[in-house]
Amino acid sequence: MVSPSPLRPSQSQAGTSLLSSSLSAHVIAAISPQIASILTTSESLKSNVEDLAKLKSDMEANSENTSTTTSVSAAATRAEQATNVILNSITDVKNALLTARAPSNQPNNPLSYSAVVRQNTQTPAPVSAALLRAAIKEHQILIELALGGRLYEPEDSSVDIAKKSKNTFAAISDGESPDIQIKATTRLRNGGLIVELTTAEAANWLCIPESILKFMGALDSLVFIKEHRFTIIIPFLPITSDIEDAEWQCAAEEENNLPTGSIEAVGWIKPRIWRSPVLQGSVTPTRAPALPTPAPALLDSPRGGAPPAPRKTAVWTAMTRPLAL
């Protein structure tokens, strides 16, 4: 029987190394799937964390949009409420217009002829145009140099004239004067100037004597503002009317709602001395005649009384205020 020979040290080391390498390879091969699974799980966790962060951002954005939507909804609700209020107001106004109020009990005072004419006569288109022209004239002033000079030079444009006039008006204005704004200017051949202002108050203020003196001082020239006079013809006026009497003129102004002093002079178209003796009656009128608005003024005699006096035509010269023609 042959006994085994002992191993050499070199052989023992080679066997140990071979065994270690084999064991390492087996261990690595065994745990490789687990390591791969761990890596996959780690990547999945990382992806999930990113998805969660994105979801959080989306939720915050949705929250902001929700608040904005709520604000828009509230604004729409308020707008709808305001619209309902406006519609209700329109309905109330419509109902108020459709439901006419009963006329108040007016005192049974006798009305004058002119008052009845004004109530029962519609203003025709030509009269409306005349009223419009009169309203424009209320805003105008006519300025002329008393010594025949010129308020402007021939080469001056309308803009230059308006600027010069505005500077002059600003120089004479004070704390109590109204706002003076120029709307238009018109040059006259004689060197005068018609200035249209935006308000009648400004025109009235410039026409008072104190303002004219200030204007003369600002221009260093003697200027004047022409007065606006116009003639009114009254047909069929009783010839026995004492038209020269001051009380009669005041009564006519009061009845026709004219300012005191509007009637400057009154005269007959045919003087009294030229009338025939038949037309010189002695019937005393009961009241002053009314100005024609738009019909002529007539003086009615009492029913059952004396016949009316003969009627002729009178000319009234009335003056409103200093104003441009």
mmCIF file of N, CA and C in Angstrom, residues 74-171:
data_model
loop_
_atom_site.group_PDB
_atom_site.id
_atom_site.type_symbol
_atom_site.label_atom_id
_atom_site.label_comp_id
_atom_site.label_asym_id
_atom_site.label_seq_id
_atom_site.Cartn_x
_atom_site.Cartn_y
_atom_site.Cartn_z
ATOM 1 N N ALA A 74 -66.818 86.254 -8.737
ATOM 2 C CA ALA A 74 -67.385 87.292 -7.868
ATOM 3 C C ALA A 74 -67.606 88.591 -8.632
ATOM 4 N N ALA A 75 -66.635 88.964 -9.505
ATOM 5 C CA ALA A 75 -66.790 90.184 -10.301
ATOM 6 C C ALA A 75 -67.986 90.071 -11.246
ATOM 7 N N ALA A 76 -68.151 88.894 -11.843
ATOM 8 C CA ALA A 76 -69.293 88.696 -12.731
ATOM 9 C C ALA A 76 -70.612 88.810 -11.968
ATOM 10 N N THR A 77 -70.609 88.296 -10.729
ATOM 11 C CA THR A 77 -71.822 88.405 -9.910
ATOM 12 C C THR A 77 -72.152 89.856 -9.592
ATOM 13 N N ARG A 78 -71.099 90.638 -9.245
ATOM 14 C CA ARG A 78 -71.333 92.052 -8.955
ATOM 15 C C ARG A 78 -71.818 92.799 -10.199
ATOM 16 N N ALA A 79 -71.224 92.496 -11.361
ATOM 17 C CA ALA A 79 -71.666 93.143 -12.599
ATOM 18 C C ALA A 79 -73.123 92.810 -12.906
ATOM 19 N N GLU A 80 -73.502 91.559 -12.653
ATOM 20 C CA GLU A 80 -74.890 91.169 -12.887
ATOM 21 C C GLU A 80 -75.834 91.915 -11.950
ATOM 22 N N GLN A 81 -75.406 92.085 -10.686
ATOM 23 C CA GLN A 81 -76.241 92.836 -9.749
ATOM 24 C C GLN A 81 -76.389 94.290 -10.177
ATOM 25 N N ALA A 82 -75.259 94.916 -10.628
ATOM 26 C CA ALA A 82 -75.334 96.309 -11.086
ATOM 27 C C ALA A 82 -76.250 96.438 -12.298
ATOM 28 N N THR A 83 -76.179 95.462 -13.204
ATOM 29 C CA THR A 83 -77.056 95.481 -14.380
ATOM 30 C C THR A 83 -78.522 95.391 -13.976
ATOM 31 N N ASN A 84 -78.796 94.556 -12.987
ATOM 32 C CA ASN A 84 -80.178 94.443 -12.514
ATOM 33 C C ASN A 84 -80.673 95.753 -11.914
ATOM 34 N N VAL A 85 -79.777 96.438 -11.172
ATOM 35 C CA VAL A 85 -80.164 97.725 -10.580
ATOM 36 C C VAL A 85 -80.477 98.741 -11.672
ATOM 37 N N ILE A 86 -79.620 98.788 -12.727
ATOM 38 C CA ILE A 86 -79.853 99.733 -13.826
ATOM 39 C C ILE A 86 -81.160 99.419 -14.543
ATOM 40 N N LEU A 87 -81.407 98.147 -14.803
ATOM 41 C CA LEU A 87 -82.646 97.769 -15.477
ATOM 42 C C LEU A 87 -83.862 98.132 -14.629
ATOM 43 N N ASN A 88 -83.746 97.934 -13.320
ATOM 44 C CA ASN A 88 -84.855 98.315 -12.442
ATOM 45 C C ASN A 88 -85.085 99.822 -12.451
ATOM 46 N N SER A 89 -83.970 100.603 -12.498
ATOM 47 C CA SER A 89 -84.112 102.059 -12.545
ATOM 48 C C SER A 89 -84.790 102.498 -13.834
ATOM 49 N N ILE A 90 -84.375 101.884 -14.958
ATOM 50 C CA ILE A 90 -85.008 102.219 -16.240
ATOM 51 C C ILE A 90 -86.496 101.883 -16.209
ATOM 52 N N THR A 91 -86.822 100.753 -15.606
ATOM 53 C CA THR A 91 -88.230 100.371 -15.497
ATOM 54 C C THR A 91 -89.014 101.369 -14.656
ATOM 55 N N ASP A 92 -88.397 101.825 -13.550
ATOM 56 C CA ASP A 92 -89.073 102.816 -12.698
ATOM 57 C C ASP A 92 -89.310 104.120 -13.445
ATOM 58 N N VAL A 93 -88.284 104.561 -14.203
ATOM 59 C CA VAL A 93 -88.444 105.801 -14.967
ATOM 60 C C VAL A 93 -89.542 105.649 -16.013
ATOM 61 N N LYS A 94 -89.561 104.497 -16.685
ATOM 62 C CA LYS A 94 -90.586 104.256 -17.702
ATOM 63 C C LYS A 94 -91.976 104.275 -17.081
ATOM 64 N N ASN A 95 -92.110 103.631 -15.924
ATOM 65 C CA ASN A 95 -93.408 103.625 -15.255
ATOM 66 C C ASN A 95 -93.816 105.023 -14.817
ATOM 67 N N ALA A 96 -92.810 105.809 -14.354
ATOM 68 C CA ALA A 96 -93.125 107.179 -13.934
ATOM 69 C C ALA A 96 -93.583 108.033 -15.108
ATOM 70 N N LEU A 97 -92.962 107.806 -16.284
ATOM 71 C CA LEU A 97 -93.373 108.565 -17.460
ATOM 72 C C LEU A 97 -94.749 108.143 -17.957
ATOM 73 N N LEU A 98 -95.024 106.843 -17.880
ATOM 74 C CA LEU A 98 -96.318 106.366 -18.347
ATOM 75 C C LEU A 98 -97.443 106.772 -17.406
ATOM 76 N N THR A 99 -97.115 106.868 -16.137
ATOM 77 C CA THR A 99 -98.116 107.255 -15.146
ATOM 78 C C THR A 99 -98.019 108.749 -14.934
ATOM 79 N N ALA A 100 -98.783 109.507 -15.664
ATOM 80 C CA ALA A 100 -98.727 110.969 -15.562
ATOM 81 C C ALA A 100 -99.389 111.410 -14.273
ATOM 82 N N ARG A 101 -98.767 112.416 -13.647
ATOM 83 C CA ARG A 101 -99.337 112.967 -12.429
ATOM 84 C C ARG A 101 -100.565 113.815 -12.758
ATOM 85 N N ALA A 102 -101.470 113.816 -11.826
ATOM 86 C CA ALA A 102 -102.660 114.652 -12.003
ATOM 87 C C ALA A 102 -102.270 116.109 -11.910
ATOM 88 N N PRO A 103 -102.806 116.957 -12.750
ATOM 89 C CA PRO A 103 -102.437 118.375 -12.700
ATOM 90 C C PRO A 103 -102.860 118.994 -11.383
ATOM 91 N N SER A 104 -101.968 119.837 -10.853
ATOM 92 C CA SER A 104 -102.256 120.503 -9.591
ATOM 93 C C SER A 104 -103.336 121.559 -9.797
ATOM 94 N N ASN A 105 -104.025 121.838 -8.719
ATOM 95 C CA ASN A 105 -105.101 122.828 -8.787
ATOM 96 C C ASN A 105 -104.504 124.217 -8.903
ATOM 97 N N GLN A 106 -104.659 124.836 -10.032
ATOM 98 C CA GLN A 106 -104.145 126.169 -10.261
ATOM 99 C C GLN A 106 -105.182 127.197 -9.825
ATOM 100 N N PRO A 107 -104.725 128.297 -9.250
ATOM 101 C CA PRO A 107 -105.694 129.339 -8.882
ATOM 102 C C PRO A 107 -106.355 129.918 -10.124
ATOM 103 N N ASN A 108 -107.626 130.195 -9.980
ATOM 104 C CA ASN A 108 -108.407 130.703 -11.105
ATOM 105 C C ASN A 108 -108.198 132.200 -11.277
ATOM 106 N N ASN A 109 -106.931 132.584 -11.485
ATOM 107 C CA ASN A 109 -106.642 133.987 -11.738
ATOM 108 C C ASN A 109 -106.723 134.253 -13.232
ATOM 109 N N PRO A 110 -107.282 135.362 -13.638
ATOM 110 C CA PRO A 110 -107.352 135.663 -15.080
ATOM 111 C C PRO A 110 -105.963 135.891 -15.645
ATOM 112 N N LEU A 111 -105.705 135.295 -16.798
ATOM 113 C CA LEU A 111 -104.417 135.432 -17.462
ATOM 114 C C LEU A 111 -104.476 136.570 -18.470
ATOM 115 N N SER A 112 -103.326 137.176 -18.674
ATOM 116 C CA SER A 112 -103.241 138.233 -19.674
ATOM 117 C C SER A 112 -103.245 137.624 -21.070
ATOM 118 N N TYR A 113 -103.451 138.496 -22.055
ATOM 119 C CA TYR A 113 -103.482 138.019 -23.436
ATOM 120 C C TYR A 113 -102.148 137.393 -23.831
ATOM 121 N N SER A 114 -101.043 138.037 -23.435
ATOM 122 C CA SER A 114 -99.723 137.516 -23.809
ATOM 123 C C SER A 114 -99.456 136.174 -23.156
ATOM 124 N N ALA A 115 -99.918 135.979 -21.898
ATOM 125 C CA ALA A 115 -99.716 134.696 -21.229
ATOM 126 C C ALA A 115 -100.493 133.590 -21.918
ATOM 127 N N VAL A 116 -101.730 133.884 -22.340
ATOM 128 C CA VAL A 116 -102.528 132.884 -23.054
ATOM 129 C C VAL A 116 -101.886 132.526 -24.379
ATOM 130 N N VAL A 117 -101.355 133.518 -25.094
ATOM 131 C CA VAL A 117 -100.708 133.258 -26.381
ATOM 132 C C VAL A 117 -99.480 132.386 -26.191
ATOM 133 N N ARG A 118 -98.683 132.665 -25.141
ATOM 134 C CA ARG A 118 -97.479 131.868 -24.903
ATOM 135 C C ARG A 118 -97.812 130.434 -24.549
ATOM 136 N N GLN A 119 -98.942 130.210 -23.858
ATOM 137 C CA GLN A 119 -99.312 128.862 -23.462
ATOM 138 C C GLN A 119 -99.854 128.041 -24.620
ATOM 139 N N ASN A 120 -100.588 128.662 -25.514
ATOM 140 C CA ASN A 120 -101.310 127.932 -26.556
ATOM 141 C C ASN A 120 -100.661 128.006 -27.923
ATOM 142 N N THR A 121 -99.494 128.574 -28.027
ATOM 143 C CA THR A 121 -98.845 128.728 -29.326
ATOM 144 C C THR A 121 -97.522 127.982 -29.315
ATOM 145 N N GLN A 122 -97.336 127.111 -30.291
ATOM 146 C CA GLN A 122 -96.074 126.413 -30.441
ATOM 147 C C GLN A 122 -95.082 127.288 -31.187
ATOM 148 N N THR A 123 -93.822 127.173 -30.773
ATOM 149 C CA THR A 123 -92.783 127.986 -31.396
ATOM 150 C C THR A 123 -92.415 127.401 -32.752
ATOM 151 N N PRO A 124 -92.670 128.094 -33.855
ATOM 152 C CA PRO A 124 -92.312 127.555 -35.173
ATOM 153 C C PRO A 124 -90.810 127.581 -35.385
ATOM 154 N N ALA A 125 -90.389 126.936 -36.472
ATOM 155 C CA ALA A 125 -88.957 126.835 -36.759
ATOM 156 C C ALA A 125 -88.291 128.190 -36.955
ATOM 157 N N PRO A 126 -88.886 129.145 -37.702
ATOM 158 C CA PRO A 126 -88.215 130.448 -37.847
ATOM 159 C C PRO A 126 -88.000 131.155 -36.523
ATOM 160 N N VAL A 127 -88.976 131.028 -35.608
ATOM 161 C CA VAL A 127 -88.809 131.653 -34.300
ATOM 162 C C VAL A 127 -87.691 130.974 -33.528
ATOM 163 N N SER A 128 -87.575 129.637 -33.642
ATOM 164 C CA SER A 128 -86.485 128.929 -32.982
ATOM 165 C C SER A 128 -85.134 129.400 -33.503
ATOM 166 N N ALA A 129 -85.034 129.606 -34.811
ATOM 167 C CA ALA A 129 -83.779 130.123 -35.367
ATOM 168 C C ALA A 129 -83.490 131.525 -34.853
ATOM 169 N N ALA A 130 -84.542 132.328 -34.717
ATOM 170 C CA ALA A 130 -84.343 133.677 -34.182
ATOM 171 C C ALA A 130 -83.886 133.633 -32.733
ATOM 172 N N LEU A 131 -84.461 132.712 -31.960
ATOM 173 C CA LEU A 131 -84.023 132.565 -30.576
ATOM 174 C C LEU A 131 -82.576 132.110 -30.504
ATOM 175 N N LEU A 132 -82.169 131.243 -31.433
ATOM 176 C CA LEU A 132 -80.784 130.801 -31.459
ATOM 177 C C LEU A 132 -79.843 131.952 -31.769
ATOM 178 N N ARG A 133 -80.227 132.785 -32.735
ATOM 179 C CA ARG A 133 -79.388 133.948 -33.043
ATOM 180 C C ARG A 133 -79.325 134.909 -31.860
ATOM 181 N N ALA A 134 -80.448 135.066 -31.174
ATOM 182 C CA ALA A 134 -80.448 135.946 -30.002
ATOM 183 C C ALA A 134 -79.555 135.396 -28.897
ATOM 184 N N ALA A 135 -79.557 134.065 -28.730
ATOM 185 C CA ALA A 135 -78.688 133.470 -27.712
ATOM 186 C C ALA A 135 -77.217 133.660 -28.057
ATOM 187 N N ILE A 136 -76.894 133.586 -29.354
ATOM 188 C CA ILE A 136 -75.504 133.812 -29.762
ATOM 189 C C ILE A 136 -75.103 135.254 -29.508
ATOM 190 N N LYS A 137 -76.023 136.181 -29.796
ATOM 191 C CA LYS A 137 -75.703 137.594 -29.585
ATOM 192 C C LYS A 137 -75.494 137.921 -28.116
ATOM 193 N N GLU A 138 -76.113 137.157 -27.228
ATOM 194 C CA GLU A 138 -75.915 137.397 -25.807
ATOM 195 C C GLU A 138 -74.486 137.100 -25.368
ATOM 196 N N HIS A 139 -73.750 136.341 -26.171
ATOM 197 C CA HIS A 139 -72.365 136.013 -25.847
ATOM 198 C C HIS A 139 -71.370 136.913 -26.577
ATOM 199 N N GLN A 140 -71.851 137.900 -27.323
ATOM 200 C CA GLN A 140 -70.972 138.719 -28.150
ATOM 201 C C GLN A 140 -70.828 140.123 -27.573
ATOM 202 N N ILE A 141 -69.674 140.718 -27.825
ATOM 203 C CA ILE A 141 -69.436 142.128 -27.527
ATOM 204 C C ILE A 141 -68.797 142.763 -28.757
ATOM 205 N N LEU A 142 -69.147 144.019 -28.998
ATOM 206 C CA LEU A 142 -68.618 144.775 -30.130
ATOM 207 C C LEU A 142 -67.702 145.861 -29.590
ATOM 208 N N ILE A 143 -66.436 145.787 -29.953
ATOM 209 C CA ILE A 143 -65.430 146.728 -29.461
ATOM 210 C C ILE A 143 -64.943 147.561 -30.641
ATOM 211 N N GLU A 144 -64.959 148.874 -30.472
ATOM 212 C CA GLU A 144 -64.470 149.786 -31.503
ATOM 213 C C GLU A 144 -63.667 150.899 -30.846
ATOM 214 N N LEU A 145 -62.686 151.402 -31.575
ATOM 215 C CA LEU A 145 -61.909 152.551 -31.113
ATOM 216 C C LEU A 145 -62.676 153.825 -31.416
ATOM 217 N N ALA A 146 -62.777 154.694 -30.426
ATOM 218 C CA ALA A 146 -63.572 155.908 -30.605
ATOM 219 C C ALA A 146 -62.914 156.886 -31.560
ATOM 220 N N LEU A 147 -61.619 156.839 -31.734
ATOM 221 C CA LEU A 147 -60.910 157.801 -32.577
ATOM 222 C C LEU A 147 -60.672 157.269 -33.979
ATOM 223 N N GLY A 148 -61.365 156.252 -34.375
ATOM 224 C CA GLY A 148 -61.220 155.719 -35.725
ATOM 225 C C GLY A 148 -59.985 154.873 -35.932
ATOM 226 N N GLY A 149 -59.360 154.402 -34.870
ATOM 227 C CA GLY A 149 -58.179 153.561 -35.003
ATOM 228 C C GLY A 149 -58.554 152.120 -35.305
ATOM 229 N N ARG A 150 -57.608 151.227 -35.107
ATOM 230 C CA ARG A 150 -57.827 149.817 -35.392
ATOM 231 C C ARG A 150 -57.414 149.010 -34.168
ATOM 232 N N LEU A 151 -58.184 147.979 -33.904
ATOM 233 C CA LEU A 151 -57.862 147.063 -32.816
ATOM 234 C C LEU A 151 -56.927 145.955 -33.266
ATOM 235 N N TYR A 152 -56.688 145.857 -34.548
ATOM 236 C CA TYR A 152 -55.823 144.811 -35.087
ATOM 237 C C TYR A 152 -55.204 145.325 -36.373
ATOM 238 N N GLU A 153 -54.174 144.658 -36.808
ATOM 239 C CA GLU A 153 -53.504 144.995 -38.055
ATOM 240 C C GLU A 153 -54.056 144.133 -39.190
ATOM 241 N N PRO A 154 -54.000 144.619 -40.420
ATOM 242 C CA PRO A 154 -54.548 143.832 -41.537
ATOM 243 C C PRO A 154 -53.884 142.470 -41.695
ATOM 244 N N GLU A 155 -52.598 142.371 -41.343
ATOM 245 C CA GLU A 155 -51.908 141.093 -41.521
ATOM 246 C C GLU A 155 -52.128 140.132 -40.358
ATOM 247 N N ASP A 156 -52.804 140.559 -39.303
ATOM 248 C CA ASP A 156 -53.047 139.681 -38.155
ATOM 249 C C ASP A 156 -54.057 138.597 -38.530
ATOM 250 N N SER A 157 -53.760 137.379 -38.107
ATOM 251 C CA SER A 157 -54.690 136.272 -38.336
ATOM 252 C C SER A 157 -55.713 136.215 -37.203
ATOM 253 N N SER A 158 -56.704 135.361 -37.382
ATOM 254 C CA SER A 158 -57.729 135.217 -36.345
ATOM 255 C C SER A 158 -57.138 134.686 -35.049
ATOM 256 N N VAL A 159 -56.134 133.811 -35.173
ATOM 257 C CA VAL A 159 -55.480 133.283 -33.969
ATOM 258 C C VAL A 159 -54.738 134.386 -33.234
ATOM 259 N N ASP A 160 -54.044 135.248 -33.974
ATOM 260 C CA ASP A 160 -53.325 136.357 -33.339
ATOM 261 C C ASP A 160 -54.297 137.311 -32.642
ATOM 262 N N ILE A 161 -55.410 137.600 -33.301
ATOM 263 C CA ILE A 161 -56.399 138.499 -32.699
ATOM 264 C C ILE A 161 -56.986 137.878 -31.434
ATOM 265 N N ALA A 162 -57.266 136.578 -31.492
ATOM 266 C CA ALA A 162 -57.820 135.908 -30.309
ATOM 267 C C ALA A 162 -56.819 135.917 -29.157
ATOM 268 N N LYS A 163 -55.534 135.708 -29.454
ATOM 269 C CA LYS A 163 -54.516 135.729 -28.397
ATOM 270 C C LYS A 163 -54.387 137.118 -27.784
ATOM 271 N N LYS A 164 -54.369 138.148 -28.628
ATOM 272 C CA LYS A 164 -54.271 139.515 -28.103
ATOM 273 C C LYS A 164 -55.488 139.858 -27.246
ATOM 274 N N SER A 165 -56.661 139.480 -27.716
ATOM 275 C CA SER A 165 -57.874 139.765 -26.943
ATOM 276 C C SER A 165 -57.873 139.014 -25.618
ATOM 277 N N LYS A 166 -57.430 137.761 -25.652
ATOM 278 C CA LYS A 166 -57.393 136.979 -24.418
ATOM 279 C C LYS A 166 -56.409 137.571 -23.422
ATOM 280 N N ASN A 167 -55.258 138.025 -23.897
ATOM 281 C CA ASN A 167 -54.287 138.650 -22.996
ATOM 282 C C ASN A 167 -54.851 139.937 -22.391
ATOM 283 N N THR A 168 -55.572 140.703 -23.204
ATOM 284 C CA THR A 168 -56.174 141.938 -22.682
ATOM 285 C C THR A 168 -57.236 141.629 -21.640
ATOM 286 N N PHE A 169 -58.077 140.637 -21.904
ATOM 287 C CA PHE A 169 -59.106 140.267 -20.933
ATOM 288 C C PHE A 169 -58.481 139.732 -19.649
ATOM 289 N N ALA A 170 -57.392 138.973 -19.780
ATOM 290 C CA ALA A 170 -56.723 138.457 -18.581
ATOM 291 C C ALA A 170 -56.123 139.586 -17.752
ATOM 292 N N ALA A 171 -55.690 140.659 -18.419
ATOM 293 C CA ALA A 171 -55.083 141.779 -17.693
ATOM 294 C C ALA A 171 -56.110 142.548 -16.872
#
